[in-house]
Amino acid sequence: MLRHCLCHSAWHLAPSHAQRDRLDFYHGLLGVSETGLEDRSSLIVAIDGPSGVGKTTVASLVAKELELPYLSTGAMYRSVALKVIEQGVEADDREAVEEMARDIDLSLRLADDGQIEVFVDGEPSGDRIKGLKVAQTTSQISAYSDVRKRLVALQREWATRHGAVLEGRDIGTKVFPDTPHKFFLEAPTWVRVERRWLELRARGRTDLVRSEVEREFLERDRRDRTRPDSPLCHDETYSVIDTSGSEPWEVVEKIVAEVRAKSEPSAGGA
Ligand code: DC
């Protein structure tokens, strides 16, 4: 029962009509589109956490509810990794990767659905960044400081102009440490591994061996948490939410309510 609930496929689905109606009702009660969040261009919502906690699902729905652009910063690191692979640069050649990251033609554009798309050399990265090889390379190159500097500068420049919900590993610790809206999503390791495994199979990767997927997942997790520059972590300025026993919409509701409460003029927040 618990396992069924924790690994529920709802984490990868669009909201049902019932969920939508419920949130519309809630939305109306809170008046999210009305006063209080009027100046959305200054609103920065940071959603951090490890792989497999449901960050993408939650962050993109939170962005819709708050009518803010949504940026997956992981997609930016993955886009650099894609270029590293395409150019035949060795991922462990730090100097070569950092040089490429300094020169890369990387831009962000707002799509009609509110998502911010990453473009490399004028081409959208799209689904090309979703494979396992890209994930492995990303895990290596995201540890390099000059890669991070370049991408963090772009994240700050873009989000400061428009306001945004940003999803990543270091948004509340490094990119926007002063935002009052910081959320750290977590879930037990086995739940995260299970979600990733189901996600890969849903994408047709039935050839993969589970133990191998698990080993790589845990290795990437370890790297994200232990790298010297901007390791995955959180402090007391974050609201920590365990997503394992909840439906995505419950987590979204919690975050939207908290942002709304802190954004009311009387709350003295952003
Ligand atoms: O969120 P994701 O799975 O798309 O992230 C891919 C990789 O990028 C992951 O190994 C961690 C890294 N990353 C990072 O170092 N900092 C971020 N802000 C976002 C992602």
PDB file of N, CA and C in Angstrom, residues 6 11 47-55 58 183-189 191-192 195 225 232-234 238-246 251 255:
ATOM      1  N   LEU A   6       3.789   5.694  -2.655  1.00  0.00           N
ATOM      2  CA  LEU A   6       5.043   6.423  -2.815  1.00  0.00           C
ATOM      3  C   LEU A   6       5.489   6.495  -4.256  1.00  0.00           C
ATOM      4  N   TRP A  11       3.096  11.233 -10.201  1.00  0.00           N
ATOM      5  CA  TRP A  11       4.241  12.127 -10.176  1.00  0.00           C
ATOM      6  C   TRP A  11       4.700  12.480 -11.574  1.00  0.00           C
ATOM      7  N   ILE A  47      13.451  25.801  -5.529  1.00  0.00           N
ATOM      8  CA  ILE A  47      13.070  24.434  -5.170  1.00  0.00           C
ATOM      9  C   ILE A  47      14.283  23.533  -5.405  1.00  0.00           C
ATOM     10  N   ASP A  48      14.894  23.106  -4.320  1.00  0.00           N
ATOM     11  CA  ASP A  48      16.089  22.265  -4.399  1.00  0.00           C
ATOM     12  C   ASP A  48      15.797  20.866  -3.874  1.00  0.00           C
ATOM     13  N   GLY A  49      16.701  19.960  -4.194  1.00  0.00           N
ATOM     14  CA  GLY A  49      16.571  18.594  -3.677  1.00  0.00           C
ATOM     15  C   GLY A  49      17.284  17.619  -4.584  1.00  0.00           C
ATOM     16  N   PRO A  50      17.460  16.391  -4.116  1.00  0.00           N
ATOM     17  CA  PRO A  50      18.161  15.382  -4.924  1.00  0.00           C
ATOM     18  C   PRO A  50      17.299  14.856  -6.075  1.00  0.00           C
ATOM     19  N   SER A  51      17.899  14.045  -6.934  1.00  0.00           N
ATOM     20  CA  SER A  51      17.159  13.428  -8.045  1.00  0.00           C
ATOM     21  C   SER A  51      16.078  12.500  -7.497  1.00  0.00           C
ATOM     22  N   GLY A  52      14.975  12.449  -8.225  1.00  0.00           N
ATOM     23  CA  GLY A  52      13.937  11.472  -7.902  1.00  0.00           C
ATOM     24  C   GLY A  52      12.970  11.881  -6.807  1.00  0.00           C
ATOM     25  N   VAL A  53      13.016  13.142  -6.369  1.00  0.00           N
ATOM     26  CA  VAL A  53      12.056  13.568  -5.331  1.00  0.00           C
ATOM     27  C   VAL A  53      10.791  14.169  -5.934  1.00  0.00           C
ATOM     28  N   GLY A  54      10.780  14.345  -7.257  1.00  0.00           N
ATOM     29  CA  GLY A  54       9.612  14.938  -7.900  1.00  0.00           C
ATOM     30  C   GLY A  54       9.732  16.441  -8.086  1.00  0.00           C
ATOM     31  N   LYS A  55      10.947  16.943  -8.095  1.00  0.00           N
ATOM     32  CA  LYS A  55      11.151  18.400  -8.214  1.00  0.00           C
ATOM     33  C   LYS A  55      10.542  18.979  -9.488  1.00  0.00           C
ATOM     34  N   VAL A  58       6.696  19.074  -9.363  1.00  0.00           N
ATOM     35  CA  VAL A  58       6.239  20.079  -8.399  1.00  0.00           C
ATOM     36  C   VAL A  58       6.574  21.491  -8.871  1.00  0.00           C
ATOM     37  N   PHE A 183      12.503  25.941  -0.780  1.00  0.00           N
ATOM     38  CA  PHE A 183      11.900  24.651  -0.451  1.00  0.00           C
ATOM     39  C   PHE A 183      12.892  23.546  -0.795  1.00  0.00           C
ATOM     40  N   PHE A 184      13.047  22.626   0.138  1.00  0.00           N
ATOM     41  CA  PHE A 184      13.924  21.484  -0.105  1.00  0.00           C
ATOM     42  C   PHE A 184      13.059  20.236  -0.085  1.00  0.00           C
ATOM     43  N   LEU A 185      12.992  19.562  -1.236  1.00  0.00           N
ATOM     44  CA  LEU A 185      12.181  18.340  -1.314  1.00  0.00           C
ATOM     45  C   LEU A 185      13.077  17.137  -1.035  1.00  0.00           C
ATOM     46  N   GLU A 186      12.567  16.198  -0.283  1.00  0.00           N
ATOM     47  CA  GLU A 186      13.337  14.983  -0.030  1.00  0.00           C
ATOM     48  C   GLU A 186      12.408  13.780   0.035  1.00  0.00           C
ATOM     49  N   ALA A 187      13.006  12.593  -0.079  1.00  0.00           N
ATOM     50  CA  ALA A 187      12.258  11.339  -0.003  1.00  0.00           C
ATOM     51  C   ALA A 187      13.298  10.255   0.275  1.00  0.00           C
ATOM     52  N   PRO A 188      12.882   9.144   0.901  1.00  0.00           N
ATOM     53  CA  PRO A 188      13.847   8.078   1.165  1.00  0.00           C
ATOM     54  C   PRO A 188      14.516   7.611  -0.141  1.00  0.00           C
ATOM     55  N   THR A 189      15.769   7.180  -0.009  1.00  0.00           N
ATOM     56  CA  THR A 189      16.535   6.800  -1.205  1.00  0.00           C
ATOM     57  C   THR A 189      15.820   5.739  -2.045  1.00  0.00           C
ATOM     58  N   VAL A 191      12.771   5.167  -2.469  1.00  0.00           N
ATOM     59  CA  VAL A 191      11.629   5.750  -3.193  1.00  0.00           C
ATOM     60  C   VAL A 191      12.144   6.485  -4.435  1.00  0.00           C
ATOM     61  N   ARG A 192      13.229   7.211  -4.271  1.00  0.00           N
ATOM     62  CA  ARG A 192      13.788   7.987  -5.391  1.00  0.00           C
ATOM     63  C   ARG A 192      14.316   7.053  -6.480  1.00  0.00           C
ATOM     64  N   ARG A 195      11.336   5.552  -8.336  1.00  0.00           N
ATOM     65  CA  ARG A 195      10.722   6.520  -9.261  1.00  0.00           C
ATOM     66  C   ARG A 195      11.550   6.629 -10.541  1.00  0.00           C
ATOM     67  N   ARG A 225      26.233  15.696  -3.620  1.00  0.00           N
ATOM     68  CA  ARG A 225      26.263  16.076  -2.199  1.00  0.00           C
ATOM     69  C   ARG A 225      27.668  16.359  -1.685  1.00  0.00           C
ATOM     70  N   LEU A 232      24.902  19.822  -2.892  1.00  0.00           N
ATOM     71  CA  LEU A 232      23.479  19.778  -2.543  1.00  0.00           C
ATOM     72  C   LEU A 232      23.341  19.779  -1.017  1.00  0.00           C
ATOM     73  N   CYS A 233      22.699  20.786  -0.491  1.00  0.00           N
ATOM     74  CA  CYS A 233      22.460  20.827   0.958  1.00  0.00           C
ATOM     75  C   CYS A 233      21.360  21.853   1.244  1.00  0.00           C
ATOM     76  N   HIS A 234      20.951  21.934   2.478  1.00  0.00           N
ATOM     77  CA  HIS A 234      19.966  22.954   2.852  1.00  0.00           C
ATOM     78  C   HIS A 234      20.228  23.375   4.283  1.00  0.00           C
ATOM     79  N   TYR A 238      15.295  27.012   4.777  1.00  0.00           N
ATOM     80  CA  TYR A 238      14.430  26.246   3.859  1.00  0.00           C
ATOM     81  C   TYR A 238      13.221  25.651   4.587  1.00  0.00           C
ATOM     82  N   SER A 239      12.140  25.471   3.838  1.00  0.00           N
ATOM     83  CA  SER A 239      11.058  24.595   4.297  1.00  0.00           C
ATOM     84  C   SER A 239      11.355  23.235   3.692  1.00  0.00           C
ATOM     85  N   VAL A 240      11.456  22.236   4.526  1.00  0.00           N
ATOM     86  CA  VAL A 240      11.780  20.890   4.039  1.00  0.00           C
ATOM     87  C   VAL A 240      10.485  20.089   3.910  1.00  0.00           C
ATOM     88  N   ILE A 241      10.282  19.491   2.740  1.00  0.00           N
ATOM     89  CA  ILE A 241       9.042  18.730   2.505  1.00  0.00           C
ATOM     90  C   ILE A 241       9.397  17.318   2.041  1.00  0.00           C
ATOM     91  N   ASP A 242       8.898  16.325   2.765  1.00  0.00           N
ATOM     92  CA  ASP A 242       9.083  14.937   2.346  1.00  0.00           C
ATOM     93  C   ASP A 242       7.950  14.611   1.375  1.00  0.00           C
ATOM     94  N   THR A 243       8.319  14.281   0.135  1.00  0.00           N
ATOM     95  CA  THR A 243       7.293  14.073  -0.896  1.00  0.00           C
ATOM     96  C   THR A 243       6.803  12.624  -0.949  1.00  0.00           C
ATOM     97  N   SER A 244       7.392  11.745  -0.114  1.00  0.00           N
ATOM     98  CA  SER A 244       7.145  10.320  -0.343  1.00  0.00           C
ATOM     99  C   SER A 244       5.727   9.862  -0.020  1.00  0.00           C
ATOM    100  N   GLY A 245       5.060  10.493   0.923  1.00  0.00           N
ATOM    101  CA  GLY A 245       3.713  10.027   1.245  1.00  0.00           C
ATOM    102  C   GLY A 245       2.626  10.886   0.633  1.00  0.00           C
ATOM    103  N   SER A 246       3.007  11.805  -0.251  1.00  0.00           N
ATOM    104  CA  SER A 246       2.028  12.783  -0.744  1.00  0.00           C
ATOM    105  C   SER A 246       1.824  12.689  -2.248  1.00  0.00           C
ATOM    106  N   VAL A 251       1.820  18.637  -2.373  1.00  0.00           N
ATOM    107  CA  VAL A 251       3.096  19.358  -2.204  1.00  0.00           C
ATOM    108  C   VAL A 251       2.989  20.746  -2.845  1.00  0.00           C
ATOM    109  N   ILE A 255       3.409  24.513  -1.011  1.00  0.00           N
ATOM    110  CA  ILE A 255       4.395  25.514  -1.434  1.00  0.00           C
ATOM    111  C   ILE A 255       3.704  26.823  -1.828  1.00  0.00           C
TER     112      ILE A 255
END
